[in-house]
């Protein structure tokens, strides 16, 4: 006897409810993907969160399976001991489905739901496939599964079976096999919606589908239905928008070949500027809800945008990567902590495309060079291969130029430029574009300063918005400010590097360290924020030195200075002076680019520790003030020159205006950093306010936990709210545990792509033992022999005996008090214009930077010779040998 199908809609007593045959989009929840397929599931998600999606009825996978069971076709679909699932069998099954009428019970349930959902006046429908594995990033099935348009109500059963059959057809099976997908038990759902009569329709991409650029939106539109567009039968109107929430400036527009219905051509095409902004806002919301870049089909009817479907963007596949990329920490230790916050790390990775676009627009070939920045075990690395290739394209030997901008190869010492003039001539158009961009740097800086002020004003609103779209627009200012920072900083950095390199080449015959000489000259008389801050710290340290109770408090206070400023030992004058310091510099931070790093006003303990260290030494003057750098003059350069080099006065004449230009560029860099600090401090305050709201909702344990999330996770939570919010605490906990392992993993200054897979978590890569002689970047002239003391953080160092050779990872302001106690300095990363370089030259402290992995390769007790004039570091006696000699002497 034939088994009668169980109607899942039957609610009579004793009825056992099986998987439902039919569901409306409003009834679909987060567990229904295997039942309704990807297309319907995503539309239901959008509808649930307020986007305009037409009502829809889903014939579930159980509806399809029931039809197969009642027609006794299941073995052809799933296979059996006697029947194999083959392309030929599925093709026969597809043909059979098209001529097999729906089972009576299924047809009855379908008619009941159609009549309940759609008014009888609606007699035109769209029928779309919604397979379980359809519309995925790596297998979209675009154009393969059938969509039926304008289907009359009476013909819906025919359209349904045709959609089923299309998923089992030869093209669909070939597609599955080509993508390594199973052809057995293909699960199919179908979505039915009313047919629109739109004024225009099209597609929208939340990234540039050709480049993957996140800061661009692409919209294509045509008059009437969009089916001709997605089928490539017409040339659409094309719009490229800057992804700047709230504004979405139009970057490019191209006309299509389809005239409007009334024949009256317009300048804007189917979409006006206001409509473009409205649609772009919806696209951004969809991206956030889906958690990844989306390809969205839309239609506009009755002044409303309707979303017809959304799926992950299929980006163009890249050729197999054969390039062994070399990654370097580069200049990151100069302005970022060892492990930046995950929120900032995701911001850095997302906005790096702006740097790549900058280089492409300058005429440089960057295809197939990999990303510009990459996080490796939580640490940001620069693509050194990328940098070397683009520098070589303009005929310059990369090594020495990379040194001037802080991205150095081991052994590069910053000598004169080496130029292949033939290649340079062929690249003259690139030089022209780069020169144009450098000349435009002042105007670009002014625009960035205005943007920073605009972002600060937007994010300083005392009350946090409650509308998700508004919150998302505010949060996206992080990306906006950092994307523009890439653009502005590259212009200034290239100008500084080119000016330094050119001036250094001019005076190279006159001095062994031309880049150091030029940098020192440019810094004379230049007052920086870091220098000004250090002057304030010195002033307060002097107050502590002459006030014994305050000094004793600083020495005995807990590490976090938790009882400051209430402790009665602190003098009124010191308390007032420190309050004034925070009023002036409270929005700054040691690593102010990272919004996850506390500002000084959030954590004044870092400044109090520096004051404490300063107060333990004899009174100091002018430390940190570039105006006080030991006088360097052109006369000294003449005195250093030997023989006929003294006659090359024309070199000095040409270099002098370049030094003046470099000084102006350094002032611009200082202004840029100040604007960045203002904007990122505003971002941090906004993040903490949002984190506080999420603490109130029970999603986070503390407001600071928001910095353990990524941009995508925050954006999705802003849109989805509770669905994503309830798992945030577990995400934070898991990521914190992961980062604890990262922190224990010793990472090299540079590594090859192939080495990444060999890194042992919690251990790292074993550093190579130091050679007897290493060459880095000379940053402060002089020569000294001494004993190595490795210092990983400023709090580790305790002075004992003679002044040591300090070996440290970088030289941010927290390290400055230690330099006064050293005889020489070896730094893993530090440019000619870094804080440590400036201070080392003030002290007359021989110093060499860019010695990769120095804190891992040297050991405490090594005897070394540091030559800050040539960049040479010589290992004279290893620590073990020193110990053996001491034992023999005893």
mmCIF file of N, CA, C and O in Angstrom, residues 235-280:
data_model
loop_
_atom_site.group_PDB
_atom_site.id
_atom_site.type_symbol
_atom_site.label_atom_id
_atom_site.label_comp_id
_atom_site.label_asym_id
_atom_site.label_seq_id
_atom_site.Cartn_x
_atom_site.Cartn_y
_atom_site.Cartn_z
ATOM 1 N N UNK A 235 23.899 46.877 -21.610
ATOM 2 C CA UNK A 235 24.984 47.586 -20.937
ATOM 3 C C UNK A 235 24.374 48.469 -19.862
ATOM 4 O O UNK A 235 23.610 49.390 -20.160
ATOM 5 N N UNK A 236 24.669 48.212 -18.594
ATOM 6 C CA UNK A 236 24.004 48.959 -17.522
ATOM 7 C C UNK A 236 24.636 50.333 -17.307
ATOM 8 O O UNK A 236 25.737 50.620 -17.775
ATOM 9 N N UNK A 237 23.922 51.169 -16.602
ATOM 10 C CA UNK A 237 24.503 52.400 -16.078
ATOM 11 C C UNK A 237 25.412 51.997 -14.911
ATOM 12 O O UNK A 237 25.047 51.152 -14.081
ATOM 13 N N UNK A 238 26.582 52.587 -14.862
ATOM 14 C CA UNK A 238 27.615 52.173 -13.901
ATOM 15 C C UNK A 238 27.898 53.318 -12.938
ATOM 16 O O UNK A 238 28.087 54.469 -13.349
ATOM 17 N N UNK A 239 27.933 53.006 -11.633
ATOM 18 C CA UNK A 239 28.245 53.997 -10.605
ATOM 19 C C UNK A 239 29.303 53.417 -9.656
ATOM 20 O O UNK A 239 29.124 52.308 -9.126
ATOM 21 N N UNK A 240 30.375 54.151 -9.468
ATOM 22 C CA UNK A 240 31.376 53.782 -8.454
ATOM 23 C C UNK A 240 31.325 54.835 -7.350
ATOM 24 O O UNK A 240 31.500 56.036 -7.603
ATOM 25 N N UNK A 241 31.082 54.385 -6.119
ATOM 26 C CA UNK A 241 30.946 55.297 -4.986
ATOM 27 C C UNK A 241 32.061 55.060 -3.983
ATOM 28 O O UNK A 241 32.505 53.922 -3.779
ATOM 29 N N UNK A 242 32.504 56.128 -3.338
ATOM 30 C CA UNK A 242 33.422 55.988 -2.212
ATOM 31 C C UNK A 242 32.628 55.474 -1.019
ATOM 32 O O UNK A 242 31.537 55.974 -0.722
ATOM 33 N N UNK A 243 33.157 54.478 -0.353
ATOM 34 C CA UNK A 243 32.446 53.877 0.781
ATOM 35 C C UNK A 243 32.645 54.745 2.025
ATOM 36 O O UNK A 243 33.400 54.408 2.927
ATOM 37 N N UNK A 244 31.953 55.863 2.042
ATOM 38 C CA UNK A 244 32.003 56.806 3.163
ATOM 39 C C UNK A 244 30.585 57.000 3.666
ATOM 40 O O UNK A 244 29.828 57.814 3.141
ATOM 41 N N UNK A 245 30.186 56.233 4.692
ATOM 42 C CA UNK A 245 28.803 56.271 5.173
ATOM 43 C C UNK A 245 28.324 57.689 5.450
ATOM 44 O O UNK A 245 29.028 58.503 6.025
ATOM 45 N N UNK A 246 27.083 57.928 5.014
ATOM 46 C CA UNK A 246 26.497 59.228 5.204
ATOM 47 C C UNK A 246 26.624 60.113 3.979
ATOM 48 O O UNK A 246 25.779 60.972 3.734
ATOM 49 N N UNK A 247 27.675 59.910 3.187
ATOM 50 C CA UNK A 247 27.914 60.747 2.007
ATOM 51 C C UNK A 247 27.988 59.922 0.728
ATOM 52 O O UNK A 247 27.290 60.194 -0.244
ATOM 53 N N UNK A 248 28.848 58.920 0.713
ATOM 54 C CA UNK A 248 29.051 58.060 -0.453
ATOM 55 C C UNK A 248 29.283 58.889 -1.723
ATOM 56 O O UNK A 248 28.489 58.855 -2.675
ATOM 57 N N UNK A 249 30.368 59.661 -1.763
ATOM 58 C CA UNK A 249 30.644 60.494 -2.944
ATOM 59 C C UNK A 249 30.763 59.641 -4.209
ATOM 60 O O UNK A 249 31.296 58.527 -4.181
ATOM 61 N N UNK A 250 30.255 60.185 -5.302
ATOM 62 C CA UNK A 250 30.314 59.502 -6.594
ATOM 63 C C UNK A 250 31.700 59.696 -7.195
ATOM 64 O O UNK A 250 32.129 60.816 -7.439
ATOM 65 N N UNK A 251 32.407 58.587 -7.425
ATOM 66 C CA UNK A 251 33.755 58.643 -7.977
ATOM 67 C C UNK A 251 33.770 58.526 -9.495
ATOM 68 O O UNK A 251 34.612 59.127 -10.166
ATOM 69 N N UNK A 252 32.836 57.734 -10.028
ATOM 70 C CA UNK A 252 32.835 57.490 -11.478
ATOM 71 C C UNK A 252 31.428 57.103 -11.898
ATOM 72 O O UNK A 252 30.703 56.424 -11.169
ATOM 73 N N UNK A 253 31.050 57.535 -13.087
ATOM 74 C CA UNK A 253 29.732 57.202 -13.633
ATOM 75 C C UNK A 253 29.853 56.982 -15.132
ATOM 76 O O UNK A 253 30.520 57.741 -15.828
ATOM 77 N N UNK A 254 29.198 55.912 -15.630
ATOM 78 C CA UNK A 254 29.183 55.642 -17.072
ATOM 79 C C UNK A 254 27.746 55.345 -17.498
ATOM 80 O O UNK A 254 27.010 54.633 -16.798
ATOM 81 N N UNK A 255 27.368 55.856 -18.646
ATOM 82 C CA UNK A 255 26.000 55.682 -19.129
ATOM 83 C C UNK A 255 25.803 54.292 -19.707
ATOM 84 O O UNK A 255 26.728 53.687 -20.260
ATOM 85 N N UNK A 256 24.562 53.791 -19.620
ATOM 86 C CA UNK A 256 24.214 52.516 -20.218
ATOM 87 C C UNK A 256 23.624 52.726 -21.610
ATOM 88 O O UNK A 256 23.582 53.840 -22.129
ATOM 89 N N UNK A 257 23.147 51.612 -22.190
ATOM 90 C CA UNK A 257 22.620 51.705 -23.560
ATOM 91 C C UNK A 257 21.119 51.498 -23.638
ATOM 92 O O UNK A 257 20.569 51.299 -24.718
ATOM 93 N N UNK A 258 20.452 51.517 -22.466
ATOM 94 C CA UNK A 258 18.997 51.355 -22.461
ATOM 95 C C UNK A 258 18.365 52.697 -22.109
ATOM 96 O O UNK A 258 18.610 53.235 -21.025
ATOM 97 N N UNK A 259 17.556 53.280 -22.978
ATOM 98 C CA UNK A 259 16.921 54.570 -22.674
ATOM 99 C C UNK A 259 15.797 54.389 -21.660
ATOM 100 O O UNK A 259 15.243 53.299 -21.520
ATOM 101 N N UNK A 260 15.419 55.457 -20.963
ATOM 102 C CA UNK A 260 14.292 55.371 -20.032
ATOM 103 C C UNK A 260 12.991 55.149 -20.781
ATOM 104 O O UNK A 260 12.899 55.403 -21.997
ATOM 105 N N UNK A 261 11.954 54.667 -20.092
ATOM 106 C CA UNK A 261 10.680 54.363 -20.772
ATOM 107 C C UNK A 261 10.089 55.549 -21.504
ATOM 108 O O UNK A 261 9.481 55.379 -22.576
ATOM 109 N N UNK A 262 10.254 56.773 -20.956
ATOM 110 C CA UNK A 262 9.685 57.938 -21.619
ATOM 111 C C UNK A 262 10.606 58.523 -22.683
ATOM 112 O O UNK A 262 10.283 59.517 -23.344
ATOM 113 N N UNK A 263 11.784 57.904 -22.833
ATOM 114 C CA UNK A 263 12.726 58.357 -23.854
ATOM 115 C C UNK A 263 13.502 59.591 -23.491
ATOM 116 O O UNK A 263 14.331 60.057 -24.281
ATOM 117 N N UNK A 264 13.239 60.182 -22.328
ATOM 118 C CA UNK A 264 13.924 61.406 -21.912
ATOM 119 C C UNK A 264 15.197 61.055 -21.150
ATOM 120 O O UNK A 264 15.141 60.513 -20.051
ATOM 121 N N UNK A 265 16.328 61.325 -21.749
ATOM 122 C CA UNK A 265 17.606 61.007 -21.118
ATOM 123 C C UNK A 265 17.892 61.971 -19.972
ATOM 124 O O UNK A 265 17.528 63.149 -20.022
ATOM 125 N N UNK A 266 18.537 61.461 -18.932
ATOM 126 C CA UNK A 266 18.926 62.285 -17.778
ATOM 127 C C UNK A 266 20.429 62.177 -17.575
ATOM 128 O O UNK A 266 21.072 61.234 -18.040
ATOM 129 N N UNK A 267 20.966 63.143 -16.844
ATOM 130 C CA UNK A 267 22.405 63.125 -16.573
ATOM 131 C C UNK A 267 22.786 62.040 -15.581
ATOM 132 O O UNK A 267 23.918 61.577 -15.576
ATOM 133 N N UNK A 268 21.836 61.664 -14.730
ATOM 134 C CA UNK A 268 22.157 60.721 -13.651
ATOM 135 C C UNK A 268 21.821 59.280 -14.002
ATOM 136 O O UNK A 268 22.215 58.375 -13.292
ATOM 137 N N UNK A 269 21.043 59.053 -15.080
ATOM 138 C CA UNK A 269 20.627 57.698 -15.376
ATOM 139 C C UNK A 269 19.458 57.293 -14.490
ATOM 140 O O UNK A 269 18.701 58.137 -13.995
ATOM 141 N N UNK A 270 19.280 55.988 -14.242
ATOM 142 C CA UNK A 270 18.118 55.526 -13.473
ATOM 143 C C UNK A 270 18.103 56.006 -12.029
ATOM 144 O O UNK A 270 17.033 56.037 -11.406
ATOM 145 N N UNK A 271 19.274 56.337 -11.449
ATOM 146 C CA UNK A 271 19.356 56.666 -10.032
ATOM 147 C C UNK A 271 19.863 58.090 -9.827
ATOM 148 O O UNK A 271 20.896 58.476 -10.384
ATOM 149 N N UNK A 272 19.152 58.835 -9.004
ATOM 150 C CA UNK A 272 19.575 60.184 -8.638
ATOM 151 C C UNK A 272 20.624 60.096 -7.533
ATOM 152 O O UNK A 272 20.798 59.032 -6.914
ATOM 153 N N UNK A 273 21.336 61.185 -7.233
ATOM 154 C CA UNK A 273 22.313 61.154 -6.128
ATOM 155 C C UNK A 273 21.685 60.730 -4.807
ATOM 156 O O UNK A 273 22.297 59.974 -4.048
ATOM 157 N N UNK A 274 20.482 61.208 -4.525
ATOM 158 C CA UNK A 274 19.818 60.827 -3.270
ATOM 159 C C UNK A 274 19.500 59.334 -3.246
ATOM 160 O O UNK A 274 19.653 58.662 -2.219
ATOM 161 N N UNK A 275 19.060 58.810 -4.391
ATOM 162 C CA UNK A 275 18.748 57.383 -4.467
ATOM 163 C C UNK A 275 20.010 56.541 -4.358
ATOM 164 O O UNK A 275 19.993 55.457 -3.749
ATOM 165 N N UNK A 276 21.100 57.006 -4.931
ATOM 166 C CA UNK A 276 22.368 56.291 -4.789
ATOM 167 C C UNK A 276 22.787 56.205 -3.334
ATOM 168 O O UNK A 276 23.229 55.145 -2.850
ATOM 169 N N UNK A 277 22.650 57.300 -2.603
ATOM 170 C CA UNK A 277 23.002 57.307 -1.180
ATOM 171 C C UNK A 277 22.108 56.359 -0.402
ATOM 172 O O UNK A 277 22.581 55.607 0.462
ATOM 173 N N UNK A 278 20.817 56.369 -0.706
ATOM 174 C CA UNK A 278 19.877 55.478 -0.023
ATOM 175 C C UNK A 278 20.228 54.013 -0.275
ATOM 176 O O UNK A 278 20.257 53.186 0.653
ATOM 177 N N UNK A 279 20.517 53.689 -1.527
ATOM 178 C CA UNK A 279 20.862 52.308 -1.866
ATOM 179 C C UNK A 279 22.205 51.920 -1.253
ATOM 180 O O UNK A 279 22.356 50.796 -0.733
ATOM 181 N N UNK A 280 23.191 52.810 -1.287
ATOM 182 C CA UNK A 280 24.501 52.508 -0.701
ATOM 183 C C UNK A 280 24.380 52.236 0.785
ATOM 184 O O UNK A 280 25.049 51.338 1.322
#
